[in-house]
mmCIF file of C-alpha atoms in Angstrom:
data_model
loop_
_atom_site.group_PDB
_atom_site.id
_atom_site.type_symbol
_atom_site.label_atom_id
_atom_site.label_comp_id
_atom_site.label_asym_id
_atom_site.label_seq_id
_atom_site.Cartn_x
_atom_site.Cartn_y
_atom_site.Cartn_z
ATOM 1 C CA UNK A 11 -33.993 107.184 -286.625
ATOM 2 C CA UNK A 12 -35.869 110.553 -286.077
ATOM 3 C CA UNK A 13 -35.701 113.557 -288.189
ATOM 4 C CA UNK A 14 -33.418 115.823 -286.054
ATOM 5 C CA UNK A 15 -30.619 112.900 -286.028
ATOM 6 C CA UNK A 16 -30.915 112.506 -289.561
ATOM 7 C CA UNK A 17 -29.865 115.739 -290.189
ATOM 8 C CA UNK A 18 -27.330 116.247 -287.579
ATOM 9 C CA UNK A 19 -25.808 113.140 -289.370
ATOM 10 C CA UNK A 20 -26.237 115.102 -293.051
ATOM 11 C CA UNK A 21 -24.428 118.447 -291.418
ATOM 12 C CA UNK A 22 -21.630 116.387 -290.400
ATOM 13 C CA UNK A 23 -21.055 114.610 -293.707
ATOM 14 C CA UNK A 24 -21.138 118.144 -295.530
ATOM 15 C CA UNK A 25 -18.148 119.320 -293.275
ATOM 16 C CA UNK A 26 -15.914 117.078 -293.848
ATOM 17 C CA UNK A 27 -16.443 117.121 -297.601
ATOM 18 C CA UNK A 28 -15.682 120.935 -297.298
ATOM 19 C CA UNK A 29 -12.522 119.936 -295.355
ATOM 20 C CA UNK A 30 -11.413 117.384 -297.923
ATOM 21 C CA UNK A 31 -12.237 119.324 -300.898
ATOM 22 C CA UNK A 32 -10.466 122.714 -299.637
ATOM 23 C CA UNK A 33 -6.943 119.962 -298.824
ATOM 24 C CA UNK A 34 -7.270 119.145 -302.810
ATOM 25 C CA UNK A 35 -7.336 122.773 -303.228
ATOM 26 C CA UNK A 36 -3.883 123.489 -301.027
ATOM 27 C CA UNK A 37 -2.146 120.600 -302.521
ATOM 28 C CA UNK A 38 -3.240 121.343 -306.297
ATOM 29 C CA UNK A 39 -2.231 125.331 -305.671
ATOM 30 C CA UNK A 40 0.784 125.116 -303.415
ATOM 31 C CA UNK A 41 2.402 121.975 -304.828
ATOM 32 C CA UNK A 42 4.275 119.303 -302.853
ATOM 33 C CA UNK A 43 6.830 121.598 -300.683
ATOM 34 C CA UNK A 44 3.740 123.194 -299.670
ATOM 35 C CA UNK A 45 1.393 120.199 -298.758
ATOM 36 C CA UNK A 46 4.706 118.947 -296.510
ATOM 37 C CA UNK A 47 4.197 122.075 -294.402
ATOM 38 C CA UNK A 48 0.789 121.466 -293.793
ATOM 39 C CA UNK A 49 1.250 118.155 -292.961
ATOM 40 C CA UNK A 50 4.626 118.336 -290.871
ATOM 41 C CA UNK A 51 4.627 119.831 -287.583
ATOM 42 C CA UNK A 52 6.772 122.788 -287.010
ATOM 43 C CA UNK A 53 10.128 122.052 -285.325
ATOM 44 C CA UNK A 54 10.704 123.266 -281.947
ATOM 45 C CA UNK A 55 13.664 125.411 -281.501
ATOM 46 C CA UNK A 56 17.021 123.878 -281.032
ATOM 47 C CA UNK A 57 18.594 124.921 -277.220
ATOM 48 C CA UNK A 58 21.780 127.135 -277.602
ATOM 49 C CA UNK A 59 24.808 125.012 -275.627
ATOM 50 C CA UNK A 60 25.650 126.232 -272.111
ATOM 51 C CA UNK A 61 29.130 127.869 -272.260
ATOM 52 C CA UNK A 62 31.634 125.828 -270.299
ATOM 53 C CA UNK A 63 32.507 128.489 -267.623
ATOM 54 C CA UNK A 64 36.444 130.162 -267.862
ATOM 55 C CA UNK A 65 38.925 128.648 -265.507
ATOM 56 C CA UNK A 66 40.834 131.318 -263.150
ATOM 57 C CA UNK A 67 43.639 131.692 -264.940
ATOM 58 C CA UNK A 68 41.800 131.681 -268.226
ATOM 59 C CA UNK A 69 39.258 134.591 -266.408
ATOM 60 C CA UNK A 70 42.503 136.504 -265.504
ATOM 61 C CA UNK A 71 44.433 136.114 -269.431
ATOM 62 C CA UNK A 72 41.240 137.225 -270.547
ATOM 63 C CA UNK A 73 40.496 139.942 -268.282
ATOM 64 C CA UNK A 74 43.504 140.985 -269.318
ATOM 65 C CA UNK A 75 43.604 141.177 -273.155
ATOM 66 C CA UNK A 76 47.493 141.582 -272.654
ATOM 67 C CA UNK A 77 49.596 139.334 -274.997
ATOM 68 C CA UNK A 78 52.402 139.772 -272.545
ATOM 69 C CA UNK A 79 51.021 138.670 -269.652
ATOM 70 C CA UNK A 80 51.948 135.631 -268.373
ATOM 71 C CA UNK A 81 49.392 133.822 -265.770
ATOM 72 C CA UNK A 82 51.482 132.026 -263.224
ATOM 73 C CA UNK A 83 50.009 128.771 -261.193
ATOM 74 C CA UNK A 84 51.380 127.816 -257.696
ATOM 75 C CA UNK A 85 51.168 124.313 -256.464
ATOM 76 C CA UNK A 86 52.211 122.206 -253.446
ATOM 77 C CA UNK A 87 51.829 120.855 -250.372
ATOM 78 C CA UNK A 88 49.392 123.185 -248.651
ATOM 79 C CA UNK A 89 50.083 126.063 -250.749
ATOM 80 C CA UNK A 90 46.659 127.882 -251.731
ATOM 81 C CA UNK A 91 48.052 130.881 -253.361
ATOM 82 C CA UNK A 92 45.783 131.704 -256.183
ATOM 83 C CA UNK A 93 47.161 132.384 -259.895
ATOM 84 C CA UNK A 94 48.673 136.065 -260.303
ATOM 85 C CA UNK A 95 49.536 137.442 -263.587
ATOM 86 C CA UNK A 96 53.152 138.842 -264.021
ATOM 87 C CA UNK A 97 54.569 140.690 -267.156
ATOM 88 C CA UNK A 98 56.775 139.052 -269.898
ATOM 89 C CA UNK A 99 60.174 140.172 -269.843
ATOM 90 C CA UNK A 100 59.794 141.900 -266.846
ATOM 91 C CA UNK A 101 60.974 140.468 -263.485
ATOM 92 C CA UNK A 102 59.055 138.691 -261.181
ATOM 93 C CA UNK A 103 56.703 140.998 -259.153
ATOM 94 C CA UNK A 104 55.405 140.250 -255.483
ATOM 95 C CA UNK A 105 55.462 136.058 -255.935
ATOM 96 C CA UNK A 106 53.559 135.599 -252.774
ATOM 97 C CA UNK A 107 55.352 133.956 -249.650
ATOM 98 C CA UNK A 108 52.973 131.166 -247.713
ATOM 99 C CA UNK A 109 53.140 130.918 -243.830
ATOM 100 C CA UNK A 110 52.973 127.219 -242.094
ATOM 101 C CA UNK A 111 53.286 127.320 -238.435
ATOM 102 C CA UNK A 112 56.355 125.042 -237.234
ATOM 103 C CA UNK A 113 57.747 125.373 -241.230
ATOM 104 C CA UNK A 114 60.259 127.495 -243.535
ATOM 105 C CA UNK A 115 58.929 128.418 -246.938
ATOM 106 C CA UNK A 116 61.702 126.736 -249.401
ATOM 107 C CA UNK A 117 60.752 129.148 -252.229
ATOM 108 C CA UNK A 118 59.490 128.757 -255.758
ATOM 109 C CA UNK A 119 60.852 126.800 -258.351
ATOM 110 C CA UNK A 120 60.461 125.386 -262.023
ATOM 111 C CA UNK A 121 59.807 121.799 -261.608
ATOM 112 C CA UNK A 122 58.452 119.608 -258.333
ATOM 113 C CA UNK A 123 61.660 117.993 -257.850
ATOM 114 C CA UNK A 124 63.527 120.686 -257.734
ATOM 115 C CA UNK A 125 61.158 122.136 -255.118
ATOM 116 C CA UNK A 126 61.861 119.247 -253.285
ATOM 117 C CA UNK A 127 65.520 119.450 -253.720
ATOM 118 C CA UNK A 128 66.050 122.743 -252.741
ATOM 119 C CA UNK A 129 67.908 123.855 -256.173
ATOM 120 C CA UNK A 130 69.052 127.191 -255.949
ATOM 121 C CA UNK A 131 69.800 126.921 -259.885
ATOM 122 C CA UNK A 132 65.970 126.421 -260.550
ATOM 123 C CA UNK A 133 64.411 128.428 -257.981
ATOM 124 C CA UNK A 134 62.781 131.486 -259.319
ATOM 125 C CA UNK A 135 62.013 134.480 -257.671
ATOM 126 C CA UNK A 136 62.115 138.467 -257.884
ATOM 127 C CA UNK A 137 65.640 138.760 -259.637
ATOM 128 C CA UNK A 138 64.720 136.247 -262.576
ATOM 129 C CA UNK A 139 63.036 137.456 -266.272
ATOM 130 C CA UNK A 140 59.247 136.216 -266.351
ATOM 131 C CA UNK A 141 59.575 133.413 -269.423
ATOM 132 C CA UNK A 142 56.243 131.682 -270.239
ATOM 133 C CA UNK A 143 54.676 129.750 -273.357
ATOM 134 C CA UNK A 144 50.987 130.203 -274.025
ATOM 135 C CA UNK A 145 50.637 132.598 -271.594
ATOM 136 C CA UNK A 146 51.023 130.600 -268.521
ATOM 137 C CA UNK A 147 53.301 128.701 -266.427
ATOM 138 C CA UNK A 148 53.059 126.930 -262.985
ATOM 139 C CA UNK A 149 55.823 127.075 -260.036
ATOM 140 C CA UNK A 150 56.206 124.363 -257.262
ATOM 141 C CA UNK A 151 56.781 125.368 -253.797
ATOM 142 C CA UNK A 152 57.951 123.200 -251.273
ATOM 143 C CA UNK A 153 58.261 123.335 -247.471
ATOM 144 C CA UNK A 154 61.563 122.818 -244.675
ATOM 145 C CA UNK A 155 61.278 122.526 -240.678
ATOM 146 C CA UNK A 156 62.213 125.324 -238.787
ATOM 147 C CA UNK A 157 64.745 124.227 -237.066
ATOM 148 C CA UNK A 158 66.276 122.623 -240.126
ATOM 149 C CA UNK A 159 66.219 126.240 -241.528
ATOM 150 C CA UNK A 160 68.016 127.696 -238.680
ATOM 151 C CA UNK A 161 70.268 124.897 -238.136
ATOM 152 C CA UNK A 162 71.621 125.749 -241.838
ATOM 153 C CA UNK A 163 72.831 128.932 -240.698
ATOM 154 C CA UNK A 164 72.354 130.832 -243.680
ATOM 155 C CA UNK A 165 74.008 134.293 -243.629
ATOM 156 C CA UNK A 166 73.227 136.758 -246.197
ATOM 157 C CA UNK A 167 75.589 139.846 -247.371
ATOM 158 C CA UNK A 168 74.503 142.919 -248.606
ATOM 159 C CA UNK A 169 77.534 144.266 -250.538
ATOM 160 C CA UNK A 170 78.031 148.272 -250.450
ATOM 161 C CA UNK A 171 79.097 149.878 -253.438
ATOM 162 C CA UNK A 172 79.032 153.873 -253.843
ATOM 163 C CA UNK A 173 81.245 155.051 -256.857
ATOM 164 C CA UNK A 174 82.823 153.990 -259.528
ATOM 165 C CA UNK A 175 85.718 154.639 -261.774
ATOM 166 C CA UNK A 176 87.637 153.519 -265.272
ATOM 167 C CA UNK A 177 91.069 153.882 -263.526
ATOM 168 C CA UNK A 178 92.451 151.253 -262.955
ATOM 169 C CA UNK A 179 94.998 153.731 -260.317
ATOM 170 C CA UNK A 180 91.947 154.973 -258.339
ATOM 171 C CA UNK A 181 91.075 158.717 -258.233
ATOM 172 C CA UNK A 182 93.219 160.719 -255.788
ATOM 173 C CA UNK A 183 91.026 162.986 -253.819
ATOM 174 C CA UNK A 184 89.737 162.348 -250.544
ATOM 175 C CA UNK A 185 87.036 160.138 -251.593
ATOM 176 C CA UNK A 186 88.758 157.822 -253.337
ATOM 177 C CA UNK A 187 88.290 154.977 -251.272
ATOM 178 C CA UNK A 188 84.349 155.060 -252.707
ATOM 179 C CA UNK A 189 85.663 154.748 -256.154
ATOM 180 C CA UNK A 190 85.725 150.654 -257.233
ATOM 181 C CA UNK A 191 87.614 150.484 -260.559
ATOM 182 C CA UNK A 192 85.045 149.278 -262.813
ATOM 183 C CA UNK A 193 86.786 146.154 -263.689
ATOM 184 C CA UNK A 194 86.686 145.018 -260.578
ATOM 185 C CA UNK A 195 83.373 145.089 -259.839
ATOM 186 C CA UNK A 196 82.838 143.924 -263.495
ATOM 187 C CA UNK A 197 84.735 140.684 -261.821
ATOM 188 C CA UNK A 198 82.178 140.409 -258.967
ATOM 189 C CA UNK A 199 79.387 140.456 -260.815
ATOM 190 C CA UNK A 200 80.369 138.076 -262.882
ATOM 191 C CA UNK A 201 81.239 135.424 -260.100
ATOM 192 C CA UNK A 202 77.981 136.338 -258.176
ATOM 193 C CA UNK A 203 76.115 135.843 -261.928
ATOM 194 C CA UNK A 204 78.165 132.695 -262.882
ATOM 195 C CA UNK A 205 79.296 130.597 -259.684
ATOM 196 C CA UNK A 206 75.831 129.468 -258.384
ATOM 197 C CA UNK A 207 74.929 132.637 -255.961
ATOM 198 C CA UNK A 208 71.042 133.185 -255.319
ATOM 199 C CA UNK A 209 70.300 136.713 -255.267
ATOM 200 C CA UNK A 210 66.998 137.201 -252.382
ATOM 201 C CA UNK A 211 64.595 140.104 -252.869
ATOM 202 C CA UNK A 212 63.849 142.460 -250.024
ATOM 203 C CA UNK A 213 60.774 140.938 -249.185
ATOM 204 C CA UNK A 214 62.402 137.291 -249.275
ATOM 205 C CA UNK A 215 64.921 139.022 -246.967
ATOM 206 C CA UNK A 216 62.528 140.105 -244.314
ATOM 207 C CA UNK A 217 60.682 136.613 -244.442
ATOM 208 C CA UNK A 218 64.235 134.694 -243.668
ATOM 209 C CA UNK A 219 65.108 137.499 -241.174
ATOM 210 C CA UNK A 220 61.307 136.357 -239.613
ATOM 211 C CA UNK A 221 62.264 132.623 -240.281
ATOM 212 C CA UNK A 222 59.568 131.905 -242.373
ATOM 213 C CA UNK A 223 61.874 131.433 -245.196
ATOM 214 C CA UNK A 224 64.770 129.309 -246.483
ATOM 215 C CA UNK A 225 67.409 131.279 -247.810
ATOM 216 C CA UNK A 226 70.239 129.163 -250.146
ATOM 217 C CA UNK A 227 73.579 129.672 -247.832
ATOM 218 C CA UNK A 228 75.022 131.064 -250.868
ATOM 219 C CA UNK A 229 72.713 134.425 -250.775
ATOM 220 C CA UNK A 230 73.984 137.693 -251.554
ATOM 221 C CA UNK A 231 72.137 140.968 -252.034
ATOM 222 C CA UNK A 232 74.361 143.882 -253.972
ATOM 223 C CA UNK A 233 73.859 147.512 -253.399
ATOM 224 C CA UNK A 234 74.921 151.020 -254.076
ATOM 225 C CA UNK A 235 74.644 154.075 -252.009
ATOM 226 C CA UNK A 236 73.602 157.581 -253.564
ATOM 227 C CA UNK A 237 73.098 157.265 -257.114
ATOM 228 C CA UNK A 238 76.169 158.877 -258.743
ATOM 229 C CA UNK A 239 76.055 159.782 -262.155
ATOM 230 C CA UNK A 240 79.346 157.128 -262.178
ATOM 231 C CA UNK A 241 76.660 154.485 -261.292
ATOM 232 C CA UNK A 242 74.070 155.233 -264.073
ATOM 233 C CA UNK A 243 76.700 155.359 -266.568
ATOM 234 C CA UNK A 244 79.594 152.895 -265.642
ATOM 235 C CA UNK A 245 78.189 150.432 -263.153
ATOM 236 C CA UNK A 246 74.432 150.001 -264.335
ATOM 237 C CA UNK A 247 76.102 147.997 -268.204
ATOM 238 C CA UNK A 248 77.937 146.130 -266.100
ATOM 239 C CA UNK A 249 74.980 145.011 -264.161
ATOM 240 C CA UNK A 250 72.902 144.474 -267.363
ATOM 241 C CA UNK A 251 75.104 142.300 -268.884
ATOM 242 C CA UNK A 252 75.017 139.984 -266.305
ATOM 243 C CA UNK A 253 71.343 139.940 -265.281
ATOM 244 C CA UNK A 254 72.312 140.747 -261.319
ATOM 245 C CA UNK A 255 69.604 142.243 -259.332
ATOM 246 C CA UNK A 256 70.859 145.623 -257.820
ATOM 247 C CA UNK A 257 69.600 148.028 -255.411
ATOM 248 C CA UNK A 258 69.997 151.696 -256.116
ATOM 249 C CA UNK A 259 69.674 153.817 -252.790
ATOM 250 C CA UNK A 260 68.536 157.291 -254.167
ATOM 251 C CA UNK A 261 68.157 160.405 -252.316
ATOM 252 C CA UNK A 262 65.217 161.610 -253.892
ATOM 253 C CA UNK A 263 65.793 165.592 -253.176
ATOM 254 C CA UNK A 264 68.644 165.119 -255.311
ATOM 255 C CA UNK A 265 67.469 162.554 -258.078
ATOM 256 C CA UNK A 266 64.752 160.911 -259.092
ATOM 257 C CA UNK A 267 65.382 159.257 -262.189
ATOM 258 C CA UNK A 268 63.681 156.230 -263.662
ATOM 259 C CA UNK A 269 65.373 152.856 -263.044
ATOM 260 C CA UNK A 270 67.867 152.818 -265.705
ATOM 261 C CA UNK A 271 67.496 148.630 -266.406
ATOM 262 C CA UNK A 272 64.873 146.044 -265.151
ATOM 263 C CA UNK A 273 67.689 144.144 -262.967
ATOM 264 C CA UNK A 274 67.680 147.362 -260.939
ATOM 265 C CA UNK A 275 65.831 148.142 -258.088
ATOM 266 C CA UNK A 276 64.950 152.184 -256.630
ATOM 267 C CA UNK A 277 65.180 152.306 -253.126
ATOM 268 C CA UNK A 278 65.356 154.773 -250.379
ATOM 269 C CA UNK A 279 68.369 156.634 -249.565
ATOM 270 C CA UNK A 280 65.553 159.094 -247.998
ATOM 271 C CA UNK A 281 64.069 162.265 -249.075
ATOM 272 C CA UNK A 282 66.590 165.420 -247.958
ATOM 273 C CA UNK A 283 68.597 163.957 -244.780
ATOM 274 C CA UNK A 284 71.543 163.298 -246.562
ATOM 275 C CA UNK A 285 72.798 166.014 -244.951
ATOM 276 C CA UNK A 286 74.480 167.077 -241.616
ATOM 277 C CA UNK A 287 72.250 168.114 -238.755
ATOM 278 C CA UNK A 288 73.017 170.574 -236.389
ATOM 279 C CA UNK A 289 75.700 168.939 -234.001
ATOM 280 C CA UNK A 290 77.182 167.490 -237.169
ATOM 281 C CA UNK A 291 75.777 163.631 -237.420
ATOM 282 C CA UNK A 292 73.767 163.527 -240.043
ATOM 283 C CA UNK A 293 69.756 164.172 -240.254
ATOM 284 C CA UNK A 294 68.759 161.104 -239.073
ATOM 285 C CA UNK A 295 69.735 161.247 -235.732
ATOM 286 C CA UNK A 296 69.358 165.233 -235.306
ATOM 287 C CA UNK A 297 65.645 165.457 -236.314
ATOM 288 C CA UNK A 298 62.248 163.572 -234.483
ATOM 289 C CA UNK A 299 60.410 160.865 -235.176
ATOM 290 C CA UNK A 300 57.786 162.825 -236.923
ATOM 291 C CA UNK A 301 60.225 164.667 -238.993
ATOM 292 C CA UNK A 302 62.325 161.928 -240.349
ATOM 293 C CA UNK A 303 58.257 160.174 -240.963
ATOM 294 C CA UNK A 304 57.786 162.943 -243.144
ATOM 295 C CA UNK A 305 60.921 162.891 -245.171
ATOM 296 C CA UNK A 306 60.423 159.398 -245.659
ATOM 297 C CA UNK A 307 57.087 159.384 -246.613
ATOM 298 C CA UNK A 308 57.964 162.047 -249.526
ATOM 299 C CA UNK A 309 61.029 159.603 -250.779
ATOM 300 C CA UNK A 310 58.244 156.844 -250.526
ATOM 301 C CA UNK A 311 56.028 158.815 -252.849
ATOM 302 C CA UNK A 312 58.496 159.485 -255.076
ATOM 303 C CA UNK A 313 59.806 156.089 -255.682
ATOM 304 C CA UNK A 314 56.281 154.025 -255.049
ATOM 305 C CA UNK A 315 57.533 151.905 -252.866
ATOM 306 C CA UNK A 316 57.991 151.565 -249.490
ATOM 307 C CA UNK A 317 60.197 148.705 -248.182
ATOM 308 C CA UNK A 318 63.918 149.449 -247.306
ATOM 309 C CA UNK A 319 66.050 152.819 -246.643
ATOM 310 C CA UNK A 320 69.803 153.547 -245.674
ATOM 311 C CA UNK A 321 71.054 155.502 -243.706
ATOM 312 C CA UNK A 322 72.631 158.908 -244.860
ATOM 313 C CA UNK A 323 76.184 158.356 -243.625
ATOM 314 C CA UNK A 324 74.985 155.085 -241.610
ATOM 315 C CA UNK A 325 73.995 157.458 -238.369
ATOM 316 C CA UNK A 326 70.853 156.179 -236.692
ATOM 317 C CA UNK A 327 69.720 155.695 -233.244
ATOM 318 C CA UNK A 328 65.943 154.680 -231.711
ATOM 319 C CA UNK A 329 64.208 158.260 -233.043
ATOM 320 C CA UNK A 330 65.269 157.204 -236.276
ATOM 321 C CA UNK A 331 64.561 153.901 -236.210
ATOM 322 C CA UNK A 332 61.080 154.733 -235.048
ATOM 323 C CA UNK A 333 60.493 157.320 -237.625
ATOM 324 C CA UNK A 334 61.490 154.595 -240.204
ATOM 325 C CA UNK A 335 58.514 152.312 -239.210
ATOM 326 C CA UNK A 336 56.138 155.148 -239.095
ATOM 327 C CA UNK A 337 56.894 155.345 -242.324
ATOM 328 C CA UNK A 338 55.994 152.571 -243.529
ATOM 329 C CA UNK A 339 59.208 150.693 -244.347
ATOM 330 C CA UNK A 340 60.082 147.302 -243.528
ATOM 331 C CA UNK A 341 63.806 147.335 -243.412
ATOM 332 C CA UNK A 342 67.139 150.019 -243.020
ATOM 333 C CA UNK A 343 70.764 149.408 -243.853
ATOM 334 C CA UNK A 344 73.859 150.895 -242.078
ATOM 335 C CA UNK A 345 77.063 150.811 -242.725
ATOM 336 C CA UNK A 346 78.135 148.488 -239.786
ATOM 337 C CA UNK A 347 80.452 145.371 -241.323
ATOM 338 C CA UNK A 348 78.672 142.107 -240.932
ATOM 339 C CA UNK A 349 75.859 139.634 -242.296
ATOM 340 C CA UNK A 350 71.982 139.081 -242.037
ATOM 341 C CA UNK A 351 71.114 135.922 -240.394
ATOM 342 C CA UNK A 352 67.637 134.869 -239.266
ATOM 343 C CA UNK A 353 66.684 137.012 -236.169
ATOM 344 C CA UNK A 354 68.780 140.625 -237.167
ATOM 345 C CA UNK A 355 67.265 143.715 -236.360
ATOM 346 C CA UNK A 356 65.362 144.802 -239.180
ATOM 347 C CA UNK A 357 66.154 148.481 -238.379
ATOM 348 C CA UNK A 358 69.774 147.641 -238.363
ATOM 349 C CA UNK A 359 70.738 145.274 -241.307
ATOM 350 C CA UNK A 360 74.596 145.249 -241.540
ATOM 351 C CA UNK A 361 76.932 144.904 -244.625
ATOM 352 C CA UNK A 362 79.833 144.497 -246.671
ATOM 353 C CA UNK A 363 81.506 147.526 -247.758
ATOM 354 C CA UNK A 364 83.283 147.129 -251.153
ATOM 355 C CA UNK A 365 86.058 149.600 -251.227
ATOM 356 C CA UNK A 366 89.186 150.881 -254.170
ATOM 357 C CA UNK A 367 91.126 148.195 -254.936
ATOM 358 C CA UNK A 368 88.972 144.922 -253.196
ATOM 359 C CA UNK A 369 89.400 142.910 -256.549
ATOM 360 C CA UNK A 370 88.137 139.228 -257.235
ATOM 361 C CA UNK A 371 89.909 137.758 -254.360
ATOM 362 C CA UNK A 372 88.962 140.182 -251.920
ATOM 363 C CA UNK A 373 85.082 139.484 -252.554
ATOM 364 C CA UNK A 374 85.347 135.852 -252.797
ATOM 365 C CA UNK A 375 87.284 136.024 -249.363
ATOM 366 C CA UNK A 376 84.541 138.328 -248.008
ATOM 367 C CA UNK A 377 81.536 136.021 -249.490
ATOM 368 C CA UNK A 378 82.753 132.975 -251.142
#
């Protein structure tokens, strides 16, 4: 072995004497936690968990932070609706309406065999009280053949009231005829609430006028012409107690007030046309297209919605009706007697006038 080997040999040894003695040292200082650190490895960092991602409706309760809302599912054949959130013990707001070509939507309802079924008691729409646990519930739609829909031959009344009264004699001026006795139509809302009667939104009225929607043959839409004071305060209790959806027809000029219960609906009686024109028919058919556009538009405003007017006095013609669409609205009521069946004139919707002294018997004659 030459020198320079020799010694390369030596250096070595001295190193790792230096290394062993200076381990001694650690261990001897640091103690046995110590001389585990230097020996173990140090742990690579655990991975936080992916978060399972939020399902829709679990994305829209939580966008929402509400404890009242209520996220609502829709399911069936076809049906691709996606959730919507609606308000606790408030009604039913905009429940979407599918479209099939050749079909009749049959509505919404509570269970899928009742969807199937056609159940008017279970179906659930725009007059019912949103009712949910945990903040969610799903509604099953079904589907019906046109022609089965039309061969039903649903008809749908809109009833008319205007005032009312706690006389059982009537009022004796010249308007008395407008004045139901309150007891009556206490009466007729209790048969429409208690004797199986579906009561149709607007919107589900314009989809059956269409034929794009099944309408239960016992359908019946209730009204009232010109918000009287008699109407806040004697007919609007009435209504409450028995959970019937109502339509108030306000002429905004006049009144504007906030709906006075969540079973009634503010619609347009229009803005200032409740009035005679010049050759003595009302507004409506004295004034253009443009100008009756404009009223409406202001009662639209006023109200936030735009959907369904009445006439002032019933007087229309083609001006109006055209100033009505420009409007924006969907719909107009007269005052000529009749029903809506599939196919009416939107601009034109007939009704049932409810006059002094038609009691129980007189409405059920009139709508069953």
């Amino acid at each position: 072995m030459t020198g320079r080997a020799r010694l390369a040999i030596s250096a070595a040894a001295v190193v790792v004497l230096i290394a062993a003695v200076l381990a001694v040292f650690v261990l001897l200082r640091g103690g046995p936690d110590e001389a585990e650190a230097v020996a173990a490895p140090s742990p690579s960092a655990t991975p936080s968990p992916t978060p399972t991602p939020l399902t829709e409706i679990e994305q829209l309760l939580a966008d929402a932070d509400d404890p009242s809302a209520c996220a609502v599912e829709f399911t069936g054949d076809g049906i691709v609706d996606a959730p919507m959130l609606q308000t606790q013990g408030a009604l039913y707001a905009g429940l979407p309406i599918p479209a099939r070509a050749g079909m009749a939507f049959g509505g919404w309802y509570s269970a899928p065999d009742a969807a199937t079924a056609f159940d008017p008691a279970s179906r659930v729409n725009g007059a019912d009280e949103v009712v949910c646990e945990d903040q969610r519930i799903e509604l099953f739609g079904s589907w019906m053949p046109s022609e089965q829909n039309a061969a039903i031959g649903t008809r749908v009344p809109i009833l008319m009231y205007h005032q009312f009264t706690t006389r059982p004699e009537g009022e004796d001026h010249w308007l008395r005829g407008n004045y139901v006795y309150i007891g009556d139509f206490d009466a007729h809302m209790g048969h429409i609430a208690t004797t199986g009667f579906y009561l149709p939104t607007w919107d589900e009225l314009s989809a059956f006028i269409d034929g794009r929607l099944y309408l239960p043959p016992r359908s019946v839409i209730v009204t009232d012409d010109d918000a009287d004071q008699t109407w806040f305060d004697l007919a609007v209790p009435v209504v409450d107690a028995h959970q019937v959806l109502a339509t108030s027809f306000m002429v905004t000029a006049y009144r504007s007030d906030p709906t006075p219960s969540i079973h009634v609906l503010r619609r347009s009686h229009t803005h200032d046309m409740h009035e005679a024109g010049d050759d003595g028919q009302g507004r409506m058919v004295n004034w253009t297209a443009d100008e009756i556009a404009a009223d409406l538009s202001t009662s639209g405003d006023v109200l936030g919605v735009r959907e369904v007017i009445a006439y002032p006095f019933g007087h229309y013609n083609d001006t109006a009706k055209q100033g009505v669409a420009q409007a924006g609205f969907e719909m107009a009521r007269t005052i000529e007697p009749g029903t809506v069946a599939i196919g009416t004139d939107k601009y034109a919707l007939p009704v049932v006038r409810i006059d002094y002294g038609m009691g129980l018997d007189s409405l059920i004659s009139l709508i069953g």
